Amino acid sequence: MRYAVLGTGDVGRTLGGRLAELGHEVTLGSRTKDNPAALEWARTVGAGARAGTFAEAASSAEAVVVAVGGRVALAALEAAGAANLDGKVVIDVSNPMAFEDGEVRLSPVGSDSVGEQIQRAFPHARVVKTLNTVNCQVMVDPALVPGEHQVFVSGEDADAKEQVRGLLGEFGWPPHRVLDLGGIRSARSVEMLLPLWLDLFRHVGHAEFNLEVRRGH
Amino acid sequence: MRYAVLGTGDVGRTLGGRLAELGHEVTLGSRTKDNPAALEWARTVGAGARAGTFAEAASSAEAVVVAVGGRVALAALEAAGAANLDGKVVIDVSNPMAFEDGEVRLSPVGSDSVGEQIQRAFPHARVVKTLNTVNCQVMVDPALVPGEHQVFVSGEDADAKEQVRGLLGEFGWPPHRVLDLGGIRSARSVEMLLPLWLDLFRHVGHAEFNLEVRRGH
């Protein structure tokens, strides 16, 4: 597959690197053509890895991963260009977090989500929210954490969710550990998990953890 | 111990009933003296169980459980009377949920929480947020769900949190399954878990489930 990974931070570089290792063609997209982090990433990863603008990355891709901060996700996708997203699976792994006055704030929160914002702004994209509930190292290597812990998918398009399940399977998440929460509205629920994730990060002392839904019957 | 349990819904009756079974004296508090649900509860539970107003329940209690809806928690505690809460452990298990236009809304959300509201309004109470992340049957019988799933405590007073750990131990939550998230500010995180809980309830098909934090090392 040809993937665009939008965002050159830890999340984008980690997801993009693992996708290239798995044999996919990956363009890491950023605002500018000559982003040093993206160029260095492409040089280090080697085969299958390129750097480009958001639009260059999206235009050649079959699927687009949104790995920028949630608050700039719409801006990155607008720069990528609506026509370059039409009909494509857009995998949103972002969290709309910012530090304000020393506190973490989510925006939107409660009555909207980044996943919904993207789906509304790009109605011809097939948006799937996933993976935002775990650290990027765990995203691509769930065996870092023992047990049958899970990730979630939210989205309107059943076929797109199946494609994302396939990708998650390549990362090491078997189908029974990918919980389908329903439509893109449920992106609200997984985005609202971030404050607890941060408290648990402080409690555990590192980011290699995840939640396992245990059920009584 | 003498407990006041404020609220005559499923949560209040279940917590109050289990506390009475465990040998505690429990007054189930409601707005009025002659609440039919509370009177019926007291009759059914029998020994150790009484019904009364919020103020009657709180005045005689050593610890107060807030088991009303989160949006009316402050009103119930005001009716209980600040003087009846002074120095006491106030255990807040509520969620500030309401259905609006067919959708679940939390209020407050993100930048405040019911736990914090209670602590601000009653600065001499020792507020501990806990148990709001599980169904009331699981609250009092964690063995309904297999595994080492956990509950959380949030609060400013370390001694109050220890007392609550003791109570949780009576319910069947051993100390290593009670995660201390820090000050009462972390009540935000656990209150924001409710939308995911509701999505999981739909996914699982019943309420006998909980989350287990799994860690890599």
Short mmCIF file of C-alpha atoms in Angstrom, two decimals:
data_model
loop_
_atom_site.label_atom_id
_atom_site.label_comp_id
_atom_site.label_asym_id
_atom_site.label_seq_id
_atom_site.Cartn_x
_atom_site.Cartn_y
_atom_site.Cartn_z
CA MET A 1 0.00 0.00 0.00
CA ARG A 2 0.99 3.62 -0.48
CA TYR A 3 0.51 5.58 2.75
CA ALA A 4 0.70 9.27 3.48
CA VAL A 5 1.61 9.92 7.10
CA LEU A 6 0.89 13.54 7.95
CA GLY A 7 3.06 14.79 10.80
CA THR A 8 6.77 14.52 11.53
CA GLY A 9 6.64 14.16 15.31
CA ASP A 10 7.21 10.95 17.29
CA VAL A 11 3.85 9.51 16.25
CA GLY A 12 4.28 10.18 12.53
CA ARG A 13 7.88 9.00 12.39
CA THR A 14 7.12 5.84 14.39
CA LEU A 15 4.03 4.88 12.38
CA GLY A 16 5.73 5.77 9.09
CA GLY A 17 8.86 3.82 9.96
CA ARG A 18 6.92 0.71 10.89
CA LEU A 19 4.79 0.94 7.72
CA ALA A 20 7.96 1.13 5.59
CA GLU A 21 9.48 -1.84 7.49
CA LEU A 22 6.31 -3.77 6.67
CA GLY A 23 6.97 -3.14 2.98
CA HIS A 24 4.65 -0.22 2.33
CA GLU A 25 5.55 2.95 0.45
CA VAL A 26 5.33 5.86 2.87
CA THR A 27 5.53 9.58 2.32
CA LEU A 28 5.93 11.55 5.53
CA GLY A 29 4.09 14.81 4.97
CA SER A 30 4.83 18.17 6.52
CA ARG A 31 3.99 21.81 5.87
CA THR A 32 7.19 22.38 3.94
CA LYS A 33 9.12 20.38 1.38
CA ASP A 34 12.39 20.61 3.28
CA ASN A 35 11.33 19.69 6.83
CA PRO A 36 14.60 18.52 8.46
CA ALA A 37 12.90 15.86 10.63
CA ALA A 38 11.13 14.39 7.60
CA LEU A 39 14.26 14.37 5.43
CA GLU A 40 16.30 12.76 8.19
CA TRP A 41 13.53 10.19 8.77
CA ALA A 42 13.44 9.29 5.05
CA ARG A 43 17.23 8.96 4.93
CA THR A 44 17.31 6.74 8.04
CA VAL A 45 14.38 4.49 7.11
CA GLY A 46 15.61 4.08 3.53
CA ALA A 47 13.63 1.85 1.17
CA GLY A 48 10.01 2.88 0.74
CA ALA A 49 10.36 6.12 2.68
CA ARG A 50 10.05 9.62 1.25
CA ALA A 51 9.44 13.11 2.58
CA GLY A 52 7.14 15.67 1.00
CA THR A 53 4.52 18.31 1.58
CA PHE A 54 1.10 17.35 2.96
CA ALA A 55 -0.28 17.62 -0.60
CA GLU A 56 2.51 15.58 -2.20
CA ALA A 57 2.09 12.89 0.45
CA ALA A 58 -1.69 12.68 0.09
CA SER A 59 -1.87 12.90 -3.70
CA SER A 60 0.11 9.70 -4.27
CA ALA A 61 -1.31 7.79 -1.30
CA GLU A 62 -4.05 5.17 -1.15
CA ALA A 63 -4.61 5.85 2.58
CA VAL A 64 -3.78 8.85 4.76
CA VAL A 65 -2.73 8.75 8.42
CA VAL A 66 -3.38 11.90 10.47
CA ALA A 67 -0.48 11.99 12.93
CA VAL A 68 -0.32 15.72 13.64
CA GLY A 69 -1.75 17.19 16.83
CA GLY A 70 -5.52 17.06 16.86
CA ARG A 71 -5.83 20.83 17.00
CA VAL A 72 -4.06 21.24 13.65
CA ALA A 73 -5.53 18.16 11.97
CA LEU A 74 -8.01 20.13 9.86
CA ALA A 75 -5.32 22.58 8.75
CA ALA A 76 -3.01 19.74 7.71
CA LEU A 77 -5.79 18.04 5.76
CA GLU A 78 -6.78 21.30 4.08
CA ALA A 79 -3.16 21.72 3.02
CA ALA A 80 -3.23 18.11 1.77
CA GLY A 81 -6.22 19.08 -0.38
CA ALA A 82 -9.76 17.71 -0.35
CA ALA A 83 -9.37 16.23 -3.82
CA ASN A 84 -6.40 14.18 -2.58
CA LEU A 85 -8.59 12.66 0.14
CA ASP A 86 -11.69 11.80 -1.89
CA GLY A 87 -12.72 8.20 -1.38
CA LYS A 88 -9.59 7.41 0.62
CA VAL A 89 -9.35 5.92 4.07
CA VAL A 90 -8.22 8.65 6.47
CA ILE A 91 -6.87 7.16 9.69
CA ASP A 92 -7.04 9.70 12.51
CA VAL A 93 -4.78 8.83 15.45
CA SER A 94 -4.68 12.35 16.89
CA ASN A 95 -5.60 13.84 20.26
CA PRO A 96 -6.74 17.48 20.50
CA MET A 97 -4.56 18.27 23.48
CA ALA A 98 -2.79 21.46 24.43
CA PHE A 99 -1.19 22.71 27.60
CA GLU A 100 -2.82 25.92 28.80
CA ASP A 101 -1.78 27.55 32.07
CA GLY A 102 0.12 24.40 32.96
CA GLU A 103 -2.95 22.21 32.52
CA VAL A 104 -3.93 19.83 29.78
CA ARG A 105 -6.97 20.93 27.84
CA LEU A 106 -8.86 19.03 25.19
CA SER A 107 -10.68 20.98 22.50
CA PRO A 108 -13.11 19.93 21.17
CA VAL A 109 -14.36 17.90 24.11
CA GLY A 110 -17.67 16.26 24.98
CA SER A 111 -19.98 17.45 22.23
CA ASP A 112 -17.58 17.07 19.29
CA SER A 113 -14.30 15.39 18.36
CA VAL A 114 -11.48 15.73 15.87
CA GLY A 115 -12.67 12.56 14.15
CA GLU A 116 -16.10 14.12 13.56
CA GLN A 117 -14.60 17.45 12.50
CA ILE A 118 -12.54 15.70 9.83
CA GLN A 119 -15.49 13.65 8.58
CA ARG A 120 -17.67 16.78 8.36
CA ALA A 121 -15.00 18.85 6.60
CA PHE A 122 -14.14 16.06 4.12
CA PRO A 123 -17.39 14.18 3.54
CA HIS A 124 -15.87 12.10 0.71
CA ALA A 125 -13.03 10.84 2.90
CA ARG A 126 -13.66 7.62 4.81
CA VAL A 127 -12.50 8.58 8.31
CA VAL A 128 -11.56 5.99 10.92
CA LYS A 129 -10.49 7.04 14.40
CA THR A 130 -8.10 4.58 16.02
CA LEU A 131 -4.90 4.12 18.05
CA ASN A 132 -5.10 7.51 19.82
CA THR A 133 -5.48 5.73 23.17
CA VAL A 134 -1.95 4.29 23.23
CA ASN A 135 1.60 5.58 23.00
CA CYS A 136 3.12 5.35 19.51
CA GLN A 137 5.55 2.58 20.49
CA VAL A 138 2.59 0.48 21.66
CA MET A 139 0.65 1.37 18.48
CA VAL A 140 3.16 -0.46 16.32
CA ASP A 141 4.22 -3.12 18.83
CA PRO A 142 1.37 -4.12 21.16
CA ALA A 143 3.48 -6.99 22.52
CA LEU A 144 5.35 -4.36 24.57
CA VAL A 145 2.40 -4.68 26.97
CA PRO A 146 1.28 -8.12 28.20
CA GLY A 147 -2.29 -9.30 28.05
CA GLU A 148 -5.26 -8.98 25.77
CA HIS A 149 -5.44 -5.19 25.88
CA GLN A 150 -7.28 -3.52 23.04
CA VAL A 151 -7.58 -0.62 20.64
CA PHE A 152 -10.76 0.88 19.24
CA VAL A 153 -12.08 1.85 15.81
CA SER A 154 -14.78 4.46 15.16
CA GLY A 155 -16.12 5.40 11.74
CA GLU A 156 -19.08 5.51 9.38
CA ASP A 157 -17.67 3.26 6.64
CA ALA A 158 -17.60 -0.46 7.45
CA ASP A 159 -15.22 -1.25 4.60
CA ALA A 160 -12.80 1.45 5.75
CA LYS A 161 -12.89 0.00 9.27
CA GLU A 162 -12.10 -3.43 7.83
CA GLN A 163 -9.10 -1.98 5.97
CA VAL A 164 -7.91 -0.40 9.20
CA ARG A 165 -8.34 -3.71 11.02
CA GLY A 166 -6.02 -5.19 8.39
CA LEU A 167 -3.42 -2.52 9.04
CA LEU A 168 -3.78 -2.98 12.81
CA GLY A 169 -3.26 -6.71 12.26
CA GLU A 170 0.03 -5.95 10.53
CA PHE A 171 1.07 -3.95 13.60
CA GLY A 172 0.25 -6.93 15.82
CA TRP A 173 -3.34 -6.26 16.92
CA PRO A 174 -5.41 -9.37 16.12
CA PRO A 175 -9.05 -8.74 15.12
CA HIS A 176 -10.50 -9.72 18.50
CA ARG A 177 -8.43 -6.98 20.13
CA VAL A 178 -9.84 -4.26 17.87
CA LEU A 179 -13.16 -3.12 19.38
CA ASP A 180 -15.59 -1.43 17.01
CA LEU A 181 -17.28 1.37 18.98
CA GLY A 182 -19.61 2.33 16.13
CA GLY A 183 -19.88 5.53 14.12
CA ILE A 184 -17.42 8.41 14.07
CA ARG A 185 -19.38 10.01 16.93
CA SER A 186 -17.67 7.53 19.26
CA ALA A 187 -14.39 9.34 18.50
CA ARG A 188 -15.57 11.60 21.34
CA SER A 189 -15.26 8.75 23.82
CA VAL A 190 -11.74 7.73 22.89
CA GLU A 191 -10.52 11.32 22.67
CA MET A 192 -11.88 11.93 26.18
CA LEU A 193 -9.70 9.12 27.47
CA LEU A 194 -6.58 11.25 27.17
CA PRO A 195 -6.71 12.88 30.64
CA LEU A 196 -6.91 9.43 32.27
CA TRP A 197 -4.05 8.25 30.03
CA LEU A 198 -1.94 11.15 31.31
CA ASP A 199 -2.80 10.41 34.95
CA LEU A 200 -1.94 6.75 34.40
CA PHE A 201 1.31 7.77 32.70
CA ARG A 202 2.23 9.62 35.90
CA HIS A 203 1.06 6.71 38.05
CA VAL A 204 2.84 3.97 36.05
CA GLY A 205 5.94 6.05 35.36
CA HIS A 206 6.22 5.27 31.67
CA ALA A 207 4.11 5.01 28.51
CA GLU A 208 4.18 1.27 27.94
CA PHE A 209 0.72 0.48 29.23
CA ASN A 210 -2.76 0.03 27.87
CA LEU A 211 -6.27 -0.80 29.00
CA GLU A 212 -7.86 -4.21 28.72
CA VAL A 213 -11.64 -4.43 28.76
CA ARG A 214 -12.50 -7.38 31.00
CA ARG A 215 -16.01 -8.72 30.88
CA GLY A 216 -17.99 -10.88 33.27
CA HIS A 217 -19.68 -13.05 30.66
CA MET B 1 -19.03 2.54 60.76
CA ARG B 2 -22.04 4.79 60.35
CA TYR B 3 -22.56 5.70 56.72
CA ALA B 4 -24.89 8.14 55.03
CA VAL B 5 -25.67 7.14 51.47
CA LEU B 6 -27.24 10.07 49.64
CA GLY B 7 -29.44 8.92 46.77
CA THR B 8 -32.13 6.27 46.47
CA GLY B 9 -31.46 5.08 42.91
CA ASP B 10 -29.77 1.82 41.93
CA VAL B 11 -26.35 3.05 43.00
CA GLY B 12 -27.42 4.28 46.42
CA ARG B 13 -29.56 1.24 47.22
CA THR B 14 -26.86 -1.19 46.06
CA LEU B 15 -24.03 0.49 47.96
CA GLY B 16 -26.20 0.99 51.03
CA GLY B 17 -27.42 -2.59 50.99
CA ARG B 18 -23.91 -4.01 50.76
CA LEU B 19 -22.66 -1.70 53.54
CA ALA B 20 -25.48 -2.91 55.81
CA GLU B 21 -24.69 -6.55 54.93
CA LEU B 22 -21.10 -5.86 55.94
CA GLY B 23 -22.36 -4.82 59.38
CA HIS B 24 -22.34 -1.05 59.03
CA GLU B 25 -25.15 1.28 60.06
CA VAL B 26 -26.52 2.95 56.95
CA THR B 27 -29.00 5.76 56.51
CA LEU B 28 -30.20 6.14 52.94
CA GLY B 29 -30.78 9.85 52.44
CA SER B 30 -33.26 11.52 50.13
CA ARG B 31 -34.87 14.93 49.71
CA THR B 32 -37.93 13.91 51.69
CA LYS B 33 -38.47 11.91 54.86
CA ASP B 34 -41.02 9.60 53.28
CA ASN B 35 -39.31 8.61 50.02
CA PRO B 36 -41.01 5.31 49.07
CA ALA B 37 -37.87 3.79 47.52
CA ALA B 38 -35.86 4.55 50.65
CA LEU B 39 -38.52 3.21 53.04
CA GLU B 40 -38.89 0.03 50.99
CA TRP B 41 -35.09 -0.35 50.87
CA ALA B 42 -34.81 0.01 54.67
CA ARG B 43 -37.59 -2.53 55.22
CA THR B 44 -36.02 -5.06 52.84
CA VAL B 45 -32.43 -4.71 54.05
CA GLY B 46 -33.48 -4.83 57.68
CA ALA B 47 -30.80 -4.68 60.37
CA GLY B 48 -28.60 -1.58 60.19
CA ALA B 49 -30.67 0.12 57.50
CA ARG B 50 -32.66 3.32 57.90
CA ALA B 51 -34.18 5.96 55.67
CA GLY B 52 -34.08 9.68 56.29
CA THR B 53 -33.56 13.11 54.82
CA PHE B 54 -30.16 14.10 53.44
CA ALA B 55 -29.57 16.09 56.66
CA GLU B 56 -30.66 13.27 58.97
CA ALA B 57 -28.46 10.82 57.11
CA ALA B 58 -25.39 13.05 57.15
CA SER B 59 -25.73 14.33 60.72
CA SER B 60 -25.39 10.90 62.31
CA ALA B 61 -22.83 9.53 59.84
CA GLU B 62 -19.08 9.18 60.13
CA ALA B 63 -18.71 9.06 56.32
CA VAL B 64 -20.99 10.23 53.53
CA VAL B 65 -21.41 8.55 50.13
CA VAL B 66 -22.63 10.77 47.26
CA ALA B 67 -24.73 8.42 45.14
CA VAL B 68 -27.04 10.93 43.50
CA GLY B 69 -26.53 12.06 39.91
CA GLY B 70 -23.46 14.25 39.54
CA ARG B 71 -25.50 17.23 38.40
CA VAL B 72 -27.45 17.34 41.66
CA ALA B 73 -24.59 16.38 43.97
CA LEU B 74 -24.02 19.90 45.25
CA ALA B 75 -27.73 20.40 45.90
CA ALA B 76 -27.92 17.14 47.86
CA LEU B 77 -24.87 18.07 49.94
CA GLU B 78 -26.23 21.57 50.60
CA ALA B 79 -29.44 19.94 51.82
CA ALA B 80 -27.31 17.63 53.98
CA GLY B 81 -25.73 20.72 55.52
CA ALA B 82 -22.11 21.84 55.51
CA ALA B 83 -21.83 21.41 59.29
CA ASN B 84 -22.82 17.75 58.90
CA LEU B 85 -19.91 17.22 56.48
CA ASP B 86 -17.13 19.00 58.40
CA GLY B 87 -14.08 16.79 58.75
CA LYS B 88 -15.91 13.78 57.35
CA VAL B 89 -14.86 11.59 54.45
CA VAL B 90 -17.21 12.33 51.52
CA ILE B 91 -17.06 9.55 48.95
CA ASP B 92 -18.22 10.81 45.56
CA VAL B 93 -19.20 8.01 43.17
CA SER B 94 -21.28 10.21 40.86
CA ASN B 95 -21.14 11.00 37.15
CA PRO B 96 -22.43 14.35 35.85
CA MET B 97 -24.35 12.83 32.98
CA ALA B 98 -27.60 13.90 31.39
CA PHE B 99 -29.35 13.03 28.15
CA GLU B 100 -29.88 16.10 26.00
CA ASP B 101 -31.40 15.83 22.52
CA GLY B 102 -30.91 12.08 22.68
CA GLU B 103 -27.21 12.41 23.39
CA VAL B 104 -25.23 11.95 26.58
CA ARG B 105 -23.67 15.12 27.86
CA LEU B 106 -21.28 15.57 30.74
CA SER B 107 -21.27 18.83 32.64
CA PRO B 108 -18.84 19.87 33.96
CA VAL B 109 -16.34 18.33 31.57
CA GLY B 110 -12.67 18.87 30.87
CA SER B 111 -11.82 21.89 32.98
CA ASP B 112 -13.74 20.95 36.13
CA SER B 113 -15.40 17.94 37.76
CA VAL B 114 -18.05 17.13 40.33
CA GLY B 115 -15.33 15.95 42.70
CA GLU B 116 -13.64 19.34 42.54
CA GLN B 117 -16.94 21.21 42.81
CA ILE B 118 -17.76 19.35 46.03
CA GLN B 119 -14.31 19.93 47.51
CA ARG B 120 -14.50 23.66 46.69
CA ALA B 121 -18.02 24.04 48.07
CA PHE B 122 -17.25 22.09 51.26
CA PRO B 123 -13.59 22.80 52.02
CA HIS B 124 -13.78 21.08 55.42
CA ALA B 125 -15.05 17.83 53.92
CA ARG B 126 -12.43 15.29 52.89
CA VAL B 127 -13.61 14.39 49.39
CA VAL B 128 -12.54 11.19 47.66
CA LYS B 129 -13.70 10.42 44.13
CA THR B 130 -13.94 6.69 43.43
CA LEU B 131 -16.00 3.86 41.91
CA ASN B 132 -17.74 6.06 39.30
CA THR B 133 -16.04 4.07 36.51
CA VAL B 134 -17.96 0.83 37.17
CA ASN B 135 -21.55 -0.30 37.37
CA CYS B 136 -22.95 -0.48 40.92
CA GLN B 137 -23.08 -4.29 40.93
CA VAL B 138 -19.37 -4.36 40.09
CA MET B 139 -18.67 -1.69 42.72
CA VAL B 140 -19.74 -4.01 45.53
CA ASP B 141 -18.72 -7.33 43.91
CA PRO B 142 -15.65 -6.95 41.69
CA ALA B 143 -15.45 -10.73 41.31
CA LEU B 144 -18.33 -10.44 38.83
CA VAL B 145 -15.60 -9.52 36.35
CA PRO B 146 -12.51 -11.74 35.97
CA GLY B 147 -8.98 -10.42 36.09
CA GLU B 148 -7.05 -7.76 37.94
CA HIS B 149 -9.21 -4.85 36.79
CA GLN B 150 -9.02 -1.75 38.92
CA VAL B 151 -10.76 1.24 40.42
CA PHE B 152 -9.31 4.68 41.10
CA VAL B 153 -9.15 7.12 44.00
CA SER B 154 -8.67 10.87 43.69
CA GLY B 155 -8.50 13.30 46.59
CA GLU B 156 -6.46 15.79 48.56
CA ASP B 157 -6.46 13.98 51.92
CA ALA B 158 -4.17 10.95 52.12
CA ASP B 159 -5.83 9.66 55.29
CA ALA B 160 -9.28 9.90 53.70
CA LYS B 161 -8.01 7.94 50.69
CA GLU B 162 -6.68 5.28 53.06
CA GLN B 163 -10.08 5.02 54.74
CA VAL B 164 -11.71 4.65 51.33
CA ARG B 165 -9.18 1.95 50.42
CA GLY B 166 -10.34 0.13 53.54
CA LEU B 167 -13.96 0.37 52.45
CA LEU B 168 -13.06 -0.76 48.91
CA GLY B 169 -11.25 -3.70 50.47
CA GLU B 170 -14.46 -4.69 52.25
CA PHE B 171 -16.21 -4.63 48.87
CA GLY B 172 -13.54 -6.96 47.44
CA TRP B 173 -11.03 -4.55 45.89
CA PRO B 174 -7.58 -5.43 47.27
CA PRO B 175 -5.17 -2.49 47.74
CA HIS B 176 -3.12 -3.22 44.61
CA ARG B 177 -6.27 -2.85 42.52
CA VAL B 178 -7.03 0.64 43.84
CA LEU B 179 -4.97 3.11 41.79
CA ASP B 180 -4.29 6.47 43.40
CA LEU B 181 -4.48 9.07 40.61
CA GLY B 182 -3.49 11.97 42.89
CA GLY B 183 -5.40 15.06 43.95
CA ILE B 184 -9.08 15.73 43.45
CA ARG B 185 -8.25 17.37 40.10
CA SER B 186 -7.89 13.86 38.68
CA ALA B 187 -11.63 13.40 39.23
CA ARG B 188 -11.82 15.07 35.79
CA SER B 189 -10.11 12.10 34.20
CA VAL B 190 -12.35 9.44 35.68
CA GLU B 191 -15.52 11.45 35.06
CA MET B 192 -14.50 11.81 31.39
CA LEU B 193 -14.37 8.02 31.10
CA LEU B 194 -18.17 7.82 31.13
CA PRO B 195 -18.75 8.19 27.35
CA LEU B 196 -16.34 5.31 26.68
CA TRP B 197 -18.08 3.27 29.40
CA LEU B 198 -21.40 3.83 27.60
CA ASP B 199 -19.93 2.84 24.22
CA LEU B 200 -18.44 -0.29 25.80
CA PHE B 201 -21.78 -1.06 27.45
CA ARG B 202 -23.35 -1.07 23.97
CA HIS B 203 -20.43 -3.11 22.57
CA VAL B 204 -20.36 -5.70 25.38
CA GLY B 205 -24.13 -5.85 25.75
CA HIS B 206 -24.23 -5.64 29.55
CA ALA B 207 -22.69 -3.70 32.44
CA GLU B 208 -20.52 -6.41 34.01
CA PHE B 209 -17.20 -5.23 32.65
CA ASN B 210 -14.29 -3.10 33.77
CA LEU B 211 -10.92 -1.88 32.57
CA GLU B 212 -7.62 -3.40 33.60
CA VAL B 213 -4.51 -1.27 33.28
CA ARG B 214 -1.83 -3.56 31.83
CA ARG B 215 1.74 -2.39 31.96
CA GLY B 216 4.84 -3.41 30.05
CA HIS B 217 7.27 -3.33 32.98
#
